[in-house]
Amino acid sequence: MGQGKSQFSEEELQDYQDLTYFTKKEVLYAHQKFKFLAPEKVGHNKNAKLPMSKMLNYPELNVNPFGDRICKVFSSSRDGDCTFEDFLDMMSVFSENSPKSVKAEHAFRIFDFDGDDMLGMSDLKQVIERLIGKDNHLSEQEMEHLIENVLEEADLDDDRALSFAEFEHIINRSSDFMNAFRMRL
Amino acid sequence: MSGGGNKKKPTKAQGWEEAGSEFYQESYPTDGEFDALQRDVNPKHLATLLPSKQTRAAATIRPRTNDNRTIRRQTSSRSRRDSTVHRRASTAADVQVSMLPDLSENLSNEQTTWEEIMQIKAMPVPMSQKKEMKAKILNEPNLRLQGYEQLNWKRRKIWRHFASRLKEFNTKLELWKNSLKRIEGHFGTGVVAYFIFLKYLLFLNLFIFLIIFLFIILPTLLVNLNDDSEQNVTETDNVVLDLIQGTGFMERSILFYGFYSNQTFNYTINETVMYYNFPLAYVCIAVLYFGVSLMSIVKSAANGFKDRVIEGEGQFYQYCNLIFGGWDFCIHNERSAGIKHKAIFNEIRACLEIERLVEMKQNRTKNEKTRLIIIRIIVNIIVLGTLAGCGCAIYYALMFSKEKQKTALENNEADFLLFIYGFIPSITIVCSNVLVPFLLKYLVTFEKYNPTFVIRITLMRTVLLRLASIFTLYASLVEITEDDNITCWETFVGQQIYKLVLTDFATHILLTFFINFPRALVARHVKNSFVRMVGEQSFDLPKHVLDVVYLQTLCWLGCFYAPLLSVMSFVIFFLLFYIKKFACLVNSQPSSTIYRASRSNSMFMIVLLISFVAAVIPMAYSFSEVRPSPSCGPFRHLHSVWYEVESTFYSTPNWVQDIISFLTTAGFAVPVFLILFLLLYYFKAVNSANRQMVIVLKNQLVLEGHDKQFLLERLSKFMKQQQEHQKRLRQIDVLQDGDTNISSN
């Protein structure tokens, strides 16, 4: 921990504590984890930018079907490469203390593949395909049926796509979401 | 922003105008955007320009520059969205408003500044931008709080600091944090919920032990230290056997009921004599720990129930839940990830399958229906028969062991045989608990229920089995004690439960380490598919839940007869955590059924509640009806245990007696019941009205959505026309220009 401490000034730590859902200790711990991804790079520059391929070595992201999406959403340069601050943002959102609304906001962006600010049919299809993995296949008909069911449940204004308001509405009613959308540091 | 307009208020009209213009600026596309739009007119693209979409787009898509305008945009978007979603506290909007630089009269003070900073963390922007925002807020001139407010603010600041420190400390101390994380990584949140439940039971038992220790064991020990007169009963039998069976020297130790005295202790501290009515304390503690257990169960169960209600009436959101909440983001292990994929896939198919089944159910012919009903009835009869059979087996095992023990004592047979005979009832019970569930699982396949219901009904049947076995044990114990001349039947009951707990624990160890572990090893290293099928096992959550709930039930039952059972169960739960962790991480594969954390939590609590009721009923009966044994324990000369409380009640002042007896009369009870019923009815009515309202509003939303689409389409058509019109105009212009050119030439 001693080495990690020397890389941050007290002021920076205070900033991080104020701007994330972490305490200073947790911030340092997060930095250790970040450093672990690329020790030589982060050792020189605490806020080094790691390419997405390196980021995906983080165990939770590695097996997560939405790993690349997560990196892209949190990357400040929008290409999936993350600095430590981006990583900290990510962990903060996924931490236990962040409220549902914040998690919903980011979940929505992660699921919004084409970036049109709506979860349309194609987005839903991609989400489902990634969820069930490469080895399992739903038939065309099943997939259609499934998307139909999702829309039936959630699409309140009947425009064949989920807006953020609709998405948040579901999330508010889903008690699993808060448990699922979480990574322990 | 209308909020900003209101606040300035130089003249109302001006304010509105400004607000209006601002609104216009924000919500409608600027010329450039419009031009871009006109190139491809399409309702979909138009839709992205709607205010509701714009607001989100502001935060997501737009390139972020750091001038005021973008911040203002974002902030305005936030506040507006909040109002649509009704979620965030209204302070959020206020804070955002005060971030506007032009609202100089709304100067922030230290407190609001701090609150503003706390708001930043919820914003979906990268850290660098957050830092800038923070710096900006800090640079703004702010007022120092004065006098009392200043003091108050300081106090809160210190408190907050202290709270965060405490939290940090707490997380460090948190029991089994790493284990839980590991399990979560492998098995997901549903299984972790089970281990958290185990932890909860551990602390519940710790609490029970503490109150028993403080109010029952400690006073007894203190008195016995004062007059150590009776410690001369050390029989040098087989110590180990005694320890396991709870006989011999154990029988007369503080472990069992019989040891405790019926005196009112008096302690002399500084020459003042203090009285401690021990029997009364004994009853009260029993009532207390039952009460506390009930309260904590009901509290957690109510939490789960609330979640279930919020989750939507029944299954409304099952698909959305599955898709948006299906993946556990905490999974970090490749194998588990693969299995999770598979599990989600299965669940999706199962959901679709259920839908088909429901359709099929409606299409079932009469013949099939009757056949299914007959099958179900037969299965239920078989299940009941099995339960009865188990009950009989337990009863006869108990009788048999009693007889054998008696004859063995008379014939002076070996200790070991006696030991075996003593354990026959416990072994019978544990065997039936282990074996019968397999039968139930097999039987349920004939009944063709849907998968979720299958889990529920097998669980309920197994719970019934276990409770029935406890009931029979208890009933036959009481019967034995009535016609036999056992000197202290309470101690006897305590011994039986003590043995049962030990046997149960031993079975867990045996099953986990000596049967399931080799199985897992075999499955891992042998390629033969049949052997693999035998060896592979999944972490069957309902079964493991039952194991711990069963142990807890025994503890509740036994604590009265063997007070130290609480500390035993505390230790057992502690060890059980590691045993179950081993069973989970080493022996089992992740299960292919998805256990949802929320749902399984409420399931645990319901099962626990049922067994709590099952434990309380016999206890209440024996408190009020069964005569305590005359020669031992705190209640040796009383008609019943409850008599102690009654006699204390009659020694209280008259007015207390009057009040309490009034509370128990019909004159008091009937109005209370009436009021409760009315309240219940009222809430039910409110509930149904709200439900109606939800449906109405939903329909309205759909209508609005249609209207919106319609309008968008009309608008895009209109714009297309406009474009074509302009094109034509331009063409005409060009033509005319050409004409004039020609004519001028």
mmCIF file of N, CA and C in Angstrom, chain B residues 182-247:
data_model
loop_
_atom_site.group_PDB
_atom_site.id
_atom_site.type_symbol
_atom_site.label_atom_id
_atom_site.label_comp_id
_atom_site.label_asym_id
_atom_site.label_seq_id
_atom_site.Cartn_x
_atom_site.Cartn_y
_atom_site.Cartn_z
ATOM 1 N N ARG B 182 -15.643 -14.825 -3.255
ATOM 2 C CA ARG B 182 -15.253 -15.962 -4.082
ATOM 3 C C ARG B 182 -16.470 -16.752 -4.535
ATOM 4 N N ILE B 183 -17.373 -16.990 -3.575
ATOM 5 C CA ILE B 183 -18.570 -17.759 -3.927
ATOM 6 C C ILE B 183 -19.378 -17.016 -4.971
ATOM 7 N N GLU B 184 -19.451 -15.703 -4.785
ATOM 8 C CA GLU B 184 -20.216 -14.905 -5.731
ATOM 9 C C GLU B 184 -19.620 -14.998 -7.126
ATOM 10 N N GLY B 185 -18.291 -14.974 -7.161
ATOM 11 C CA GLY B 185 -17.629 -15.054 -8.450
ATOM 12 C C GLY B 185 -17.894 -16.366 -9.156
ATOM 13 N N HIS B 186 -18.082 -17.418 -8.365
ATOM 14 C CA HIS B 186 -18.290 -18.720 -8.988
ATOM 15 C C HIS B 186 -19.762 -19.038 -9.215
ATOM 16 N N PHE B 187 -20.587 -18.638 -8.267
ATOM 17 C CA PHE B 187 -21.960 -19.145 -8.308
ATOM 18 C C PHE B 187 -23.027 -18.075 -8.468
ATOM 19 N N GLY B 188 -22.638 -16.812 -8.405
ATOM 20 C CA GLY B 188 -23.644 -15.784 -8.597
ATOM 21 C C GLY B 188 -24.358 -15.397 -7.317
ATOM 22 N N THR B 189 -25.226 -14.431 -7.444
ATOM 23 C CA THR B 189 -25.795 -13.802 -6.256
ATOM 24 C C THR B 189 -26.782 -14.679 -5.506
ATOM 25 N N GLY B 190 -27.462 -15.568 -6.215
ATOM 26 C CA GLY B 190 -28.466 -16.385 -5.543
ATOM 27 C C GLY B 190 -27.856 -17.257 -4.469
ATOM 28 N N VAL B 191 -26.733 -17.862 -4.784
ATOM 29 C CA VAL B 191 -26.084 -18.749 -3.823
ATOM 30 C C VAL B 191 -25.459 -17.944 -2.695
ATOM 31 N N VAL B 192 -24.932 -16.784 -3.034
ATOM 32 C CA VAL B 192 -24.383 -15.932 -1.985
ATOM 33 C C VAL B 192 -25.470 -15.549 -0.987
ATOM 34 N N ALA B 193 -26.662 -15.322 -1.497
ATOM 35 C CA ALA B 193 -27.763 -14.978 -0.600
ATOM 36 C C ALA B 193 -27.940 -16.072 0.446
ATOM 37 N N TYR B 194 -27.719 -17.306 0.055
ATOM 38 C CA TYR B 194 -27.818 -18.416 1.003
ATOM 39 C C TYR B 194 -26.770 -18.287 2.095
ATOM 40 N N PHE B 195 -25.540 -17.938 1.703
ATOM 41 C CA PHE B 195 -24.479 -17.839 2.705
ATOM 42 C C PHE B 195 -24.691 -16.636 3.614
ATOM 43 N N ILE B 196 -25.282 -15.593 3.048
ATOM 44 C CA ILE B 196 -25.596 -14.440 3.888
ATOM 45 C C ILE B 196 -26.686 -14.819 4.884
ATOM 46 N N PHE B 197 -27.598 -15.641 4.426
ATOM 47 C CA PHE B 197 -28.652 -16.148 5.307
ATOM 48 C C PHE B 197 -28.031 -16.963 6.447
ATOM 49 N N LEU B 198 -27.042 -17.764 6.099
ATOM 50 C CA LEU B 198 -26.341 -18.557 7.105
ATOM 51 C C LEU B 198 -25.694 -17.637 8.138
ATOM 52 N N LYS B 199 -25.126 -16.573 7.635
ATOM 53 C CA LYS B 199 -24.480 -15.604 8.521
ATOM 54 C C LYS B 199 -25.510 -14.964 9.438
ATOM 55 N N TYR B 200 -26.654 -14.665 8.864
ATOM 56 C CA TYR B 200 -27.731 -14.069 9.656
ATOM 57 C C TYR B 200 -28.134 -14.998 10.795
ATOM 58 N N LEU B 201 -28.274 -16.292 10.493
ATOM 59 C CA LEU B 201 -28.632 -17.258 11.531
ATOM 60 C C LEU B 201 -27.539 -17.336 12.589
ATOM 61 N N LEU B 202 -26.302 -17.230 12.133
ATOM 62 C CA LEU B 202 -25.187 -17.271 13.078
ATOM 63 C C LEU B 202 -25.325 -16.155 14.101
ATOM 64 N N PHE B 203 -25.618 -14.957 13.616
ATOM 65 C CA PHE B 203 -25.716 -13.835 14.538
ATOM 66 C C PHE B 203 -26.963 -13.937 15.406
ATOM 67 N N LEU B 204 -28.034 -14.482 14.836
ATOM 68 C CA LEU B 204 -29.237 -14.689 15.638
ATOM 69 C C LEU B 204 -28.921 -15.617 16.807
ATOM 70 N N ASN B 205 -28.172 -16.675 16.540
ATOM 71 C CA ASN B 205 -27.832 -17.612 17.603
ATOM 72 C C ASN B 205 -26.869 -17.001 18.597
ATOM 73 N N LEU B 206 -25.990 -16.157 18.094
ATOM 74 C CA LEU B 206 -25.074 -15.476 19.011
ATOM 75 C C LEU B 206 -25.883 -14.633 19.988
ATOM 76 N N PHE B 207 -26.884 -13.962 19.461
ATOM 77 C CA PHE B 207 -27.718 -13.126 20.314
ATOM 78 C C PHE B 207 -28.457 -13.973 21.347
ATOM 79 N N ILE B 208 -29.045 -15.069 20.886
ATOM 80 C CA ILE B 208 -29.761 -15.950 21.813
ATOM 81 C C ILE B 208 -28.813 -16.431 22.905
ATOM 82 N N PHE B 209 -27.627 -16.809 22.470
ATOM 83 C CA PHE B 209 -26.659 -17.296 23.457
ATOM 84 C C PHE B 209 -26.317 -16.209 24.463
ATOM 85 N N LEU B 210 -26.123 -14.999 23.962
ATOM 86 C CA LEU B 210 -25.720 -13.930 24.873
ATOM 87 C C LEU B 210 -26.780 -13.671 25.932
ATOM 88 N N ILE B 211 -28.047 -13.594 25.522
ATOM 89 C CA ILE B 211 -29.046 -13.318 26.555
ATOM 90 C C ILE B 211 -29.179 -14.505 27.500
ATOM 91 N N ILE B 212 -29.072 -15.705 26.991
ATOM 92 C CA ILE B 212 -29.157 -16.863 27.881
ATOM 93 C C ILE B 212 -27.978 -16.859 28.841
ATOM 94 N N PHE B 213 -26.820 -16.529 28.306
ATOM 95 C CA PHE B 213 -25.635 -16.526 29.159
ATOM 96 C C PHE B 213 -25.757 -15.472 30.252
ATOM 97 N N LEU B 214 -26.190 -14.285 29.848
ATOM 98 C CA LEU B 214 -26.240 -13.186 30.816
ATOM 99 C C LEU B 214 -27.272 -13.429 31.901
ATOM 100 N N PHE B 215 -28.431 -13.926 31.522
ATOM 101 C CA PHE B 215 -29.520 -13.953 32.491
ATOM 102 C C PHE B 215 -29.766 -15.325 33.098
ATOM 103 N N ILE B 216 -29.218 -16.365 32.534
ATOM 104 C CA ILE B 216 -29.468 -17.683 33.112
ATOM 105 C C ILE B 216 -28.187 -18.323 33.612
ATOM 106 N N ILE B 217 -27.199 -18.383 32.752
ATOM 107 C CA ILE B 217 -26.012 -19.152 33.125
ATOM 108 C C ILE B 217 -25.153 -18.389 34.124
ATOM 109 N N LEU B 218 -24.953 -17.102 33.854
ATOM 110 C CA LEU B 218 -24.092 -16.318 34.734
ATOM 111 C C LEU B 218 -24.625 -16.270 36.163
ATOM 112 N N PRO B 219 -25.900 -15.961 36.376
ATOM 113 C CA PRO B 219 -26.411 -15.955 37.752
ATOM 114 C C PRO B 219 -26.232 -17.302 38.441
ATOM 115 N N THR B 220 -26.495 -18.383 37.705
ATOM 116 C CA THR B 220 -26.347 -19.716 38.302
ATOM 117 C C THR B 220 -24.906 -19.969 38.699
ATOM 118 N N LEU B 221 -24.005 -19.605 37.800
ATOM 119 C CA LEU B 221 -22.589 -19.829 38.089
ATOM 120 C C LEU B 221 -22.168 -19.029 39.313
ATOM 121 N N LEU B 222 -22.635 -17.806 39.384
ATOM 122 C CA LEU B 222 -22.241 -16.952 40.503
ATOM 123 C C LEU B 222 -22.706 -17.543 41.823
ATOM 124 N N VAL B 223 -23.942 -18.006 41.843
ATOM 125 C CA VAL B 223 -24.474 -18.592 43.062
ATOM 126 C C VAL B 223 -23.697 -19.847 43.416
ATOM 127 N N ASN B 224 -23.405 -20.652 42.410
ATOM 128 C CA ASN B 224 -22.698 -21.898 42.685
ATOM 129 C C ASN B 224 -21.268 -21.670 43.144
ATOM 130 N N LEU B 225 -20.688 -20.546 42.697
ATOM 131 C CA LEU B 225 -19.358 -20.222 43.187
ATOM 132 C C LEU B 225 -19.422 -19.915 44.675
ATOM 133 N N ASN B 226 -20.524 -19.261 45.046
ATOM 134 C CA ASN B 226 -20.657 -18.886 46.449
ATOM 135 C C ASN B 226 -20.796 -20.100 47.352
ATOM 136 N N ASP B 227 -21.626 -21.051 46.931
ATOM 137 C CA ASP B 227 -21.748 -22.232 47.791
ATOM 138 C C ASP B 227 -21.494 -23.496 46.972
ATOM 139 N N ASP B 228 -20.262 -23.855 46.831
ATOM 140 C CA ASP B 228 -19.942 -25.040 46.026
ATOM 141 C C ASP B 228 -20.083 -26.288 46.901
ATOM 142 N N SER B 229 -21.302 -26.715 47.032
ATOM 143 C CA SER B 229 -21.559 -27.811 47.956
ATOM 144 C C SER B 229 -21.844 -29.127 47.256
ATOM 145 N N GLU B 230 -22.324 -29.028 46.010
ATOM 146 C CA GLU B 230 -22.909 -30.237 45.443
ATOM 147 C C GLU B 230 -22.079 -30.832 44.321
ATOM 148 N N GLN B 231 -20.843 -30.467 44.199
ATOM 149 C CA GLN B 231 -20.053 -30.968 43.076
ATOM 150 C C GLN B 231 -19.362 -32.290 43.404
ATOM 151 N N ASN B 232 -20.127 -33.276 43.761
ATOM 152 C CA ASN B 232 -19.482 -34.552 44.078
ATOM 153 C C ASN B 232 -20.060 -35.715 43.292
ATOM 154 N N VAL B 233 -20.510 -35.416 42.082
ATOM 155 C CA VAL B 233 -21.156 -36.479 41.320
ATOM 156 C C VAL B 233 -20.352 -36.851 40.092
ATOM 157 N N THR B 234 -19.065 -37.005 40.216
ATOM 158 C CA THR B 234 -18.284 -37.404 39.058
ATOM 159 C C THR B 234 -18.209 -38.919 38.977
ATOM 160 N N GLU B 235 -19.009 -39.443 38.062
ATOM 161 C CA GLU B 235 -18.928 -40.888 37.863
ATOM 162 C C GLU B 235 -17.880 -41.141 36.797
ATOM 163 N N THR B 236 -17.010 -42.041 37.059
ATOM 164 C CA THR B 236 -15.947 -42.295 36.084
ATOM 165 C C THR B 236 -16.391 -43.334 35.069
ATOM 166 N N ASP B 237 -17.415 -42.963 34.350
ATOM 167 C CA ASP B 237 -17.839 -43.806 33.234
ATOM 168 C C ASP B 237 -16.994 -43.459 32.022
ATOM 169 N N ASN B 238 -17.477 -43.873 30.884
ATOM 170 C CA ASN B 238 -16.779 -43.512 29.663
ATOM 171 C C ASN B 238 -17.075 -42.048 29.339
ATOM 172 N N VAL B 239 -16.072 -41.215 29.481
ATOM 173 C CA VAL B 239 -16.287 -39.775 29.358
ATOM 174 C C VAL B 239 -16.717 -39.390 27.947
ATOM 175 N N VAL B 240 -16.091 -40.042 26.960
ATOM 176 C CA VAL B 240 -16.381 -39.679 25.573
ATOM 177 C C VAL B 240 -17.837 -39.980 25.239
ATOM 178 N N LEU B 241 -18.269 -41.175 25.660
ATOM 179 C CA LEU B 241 -19.657 -41.539 25.378
ATOM 180 C C LEU B 241 -20.611 -40.582 26.058
ATOM 181 N N ASP B 242 -20.295 -40.235 27.286
ATOM 182 C CA ASP B 242 -21.138 -39.290 28.007
ATOM 183 C C ASP B 242 -21.221 -37.970 27.266
ATOM 184 N N LEU B 243 -20.072 -37.579 26.756
ATOM 185 C CA LEU B 243 -20.011 -36.297 26.078
ATOM 186 C C LEU B 243 -20.904 -36.309 24.842
ATOM 187 N N ILE B 244 -20.889 -37.430 24.125
ATOM 188 C CA ILE B 244 -21.678 -37.483 22.902
ATOM 189 C C ILE B 244 -23.161 -37.643 23.213
ATOM 190 N N GLN B 245 -23.444 -38.414 24.262
ATOM 191 C CA GLN B 245 -24.844 -38.712 24.544
ATOM 192 C C GLN B 245 -25.491 -37.705 25.470
ATOM 193 N N GLY B 246 -24.672 -36.944 26.143
ATOM 194 C CA GLY B 246 -25.228 -36.010 27.116
ATOM 195 C C GLY B 246 -25.724 -36.703 28.366
ATOM 196 N N THR B 247 -25.077 -37.820 28.719
ATOM 197 C CA THR B 247 -25.487 -38.513 29.947
ATOM 198 C C THR B 247 -24.382 -38.371 30.991
#
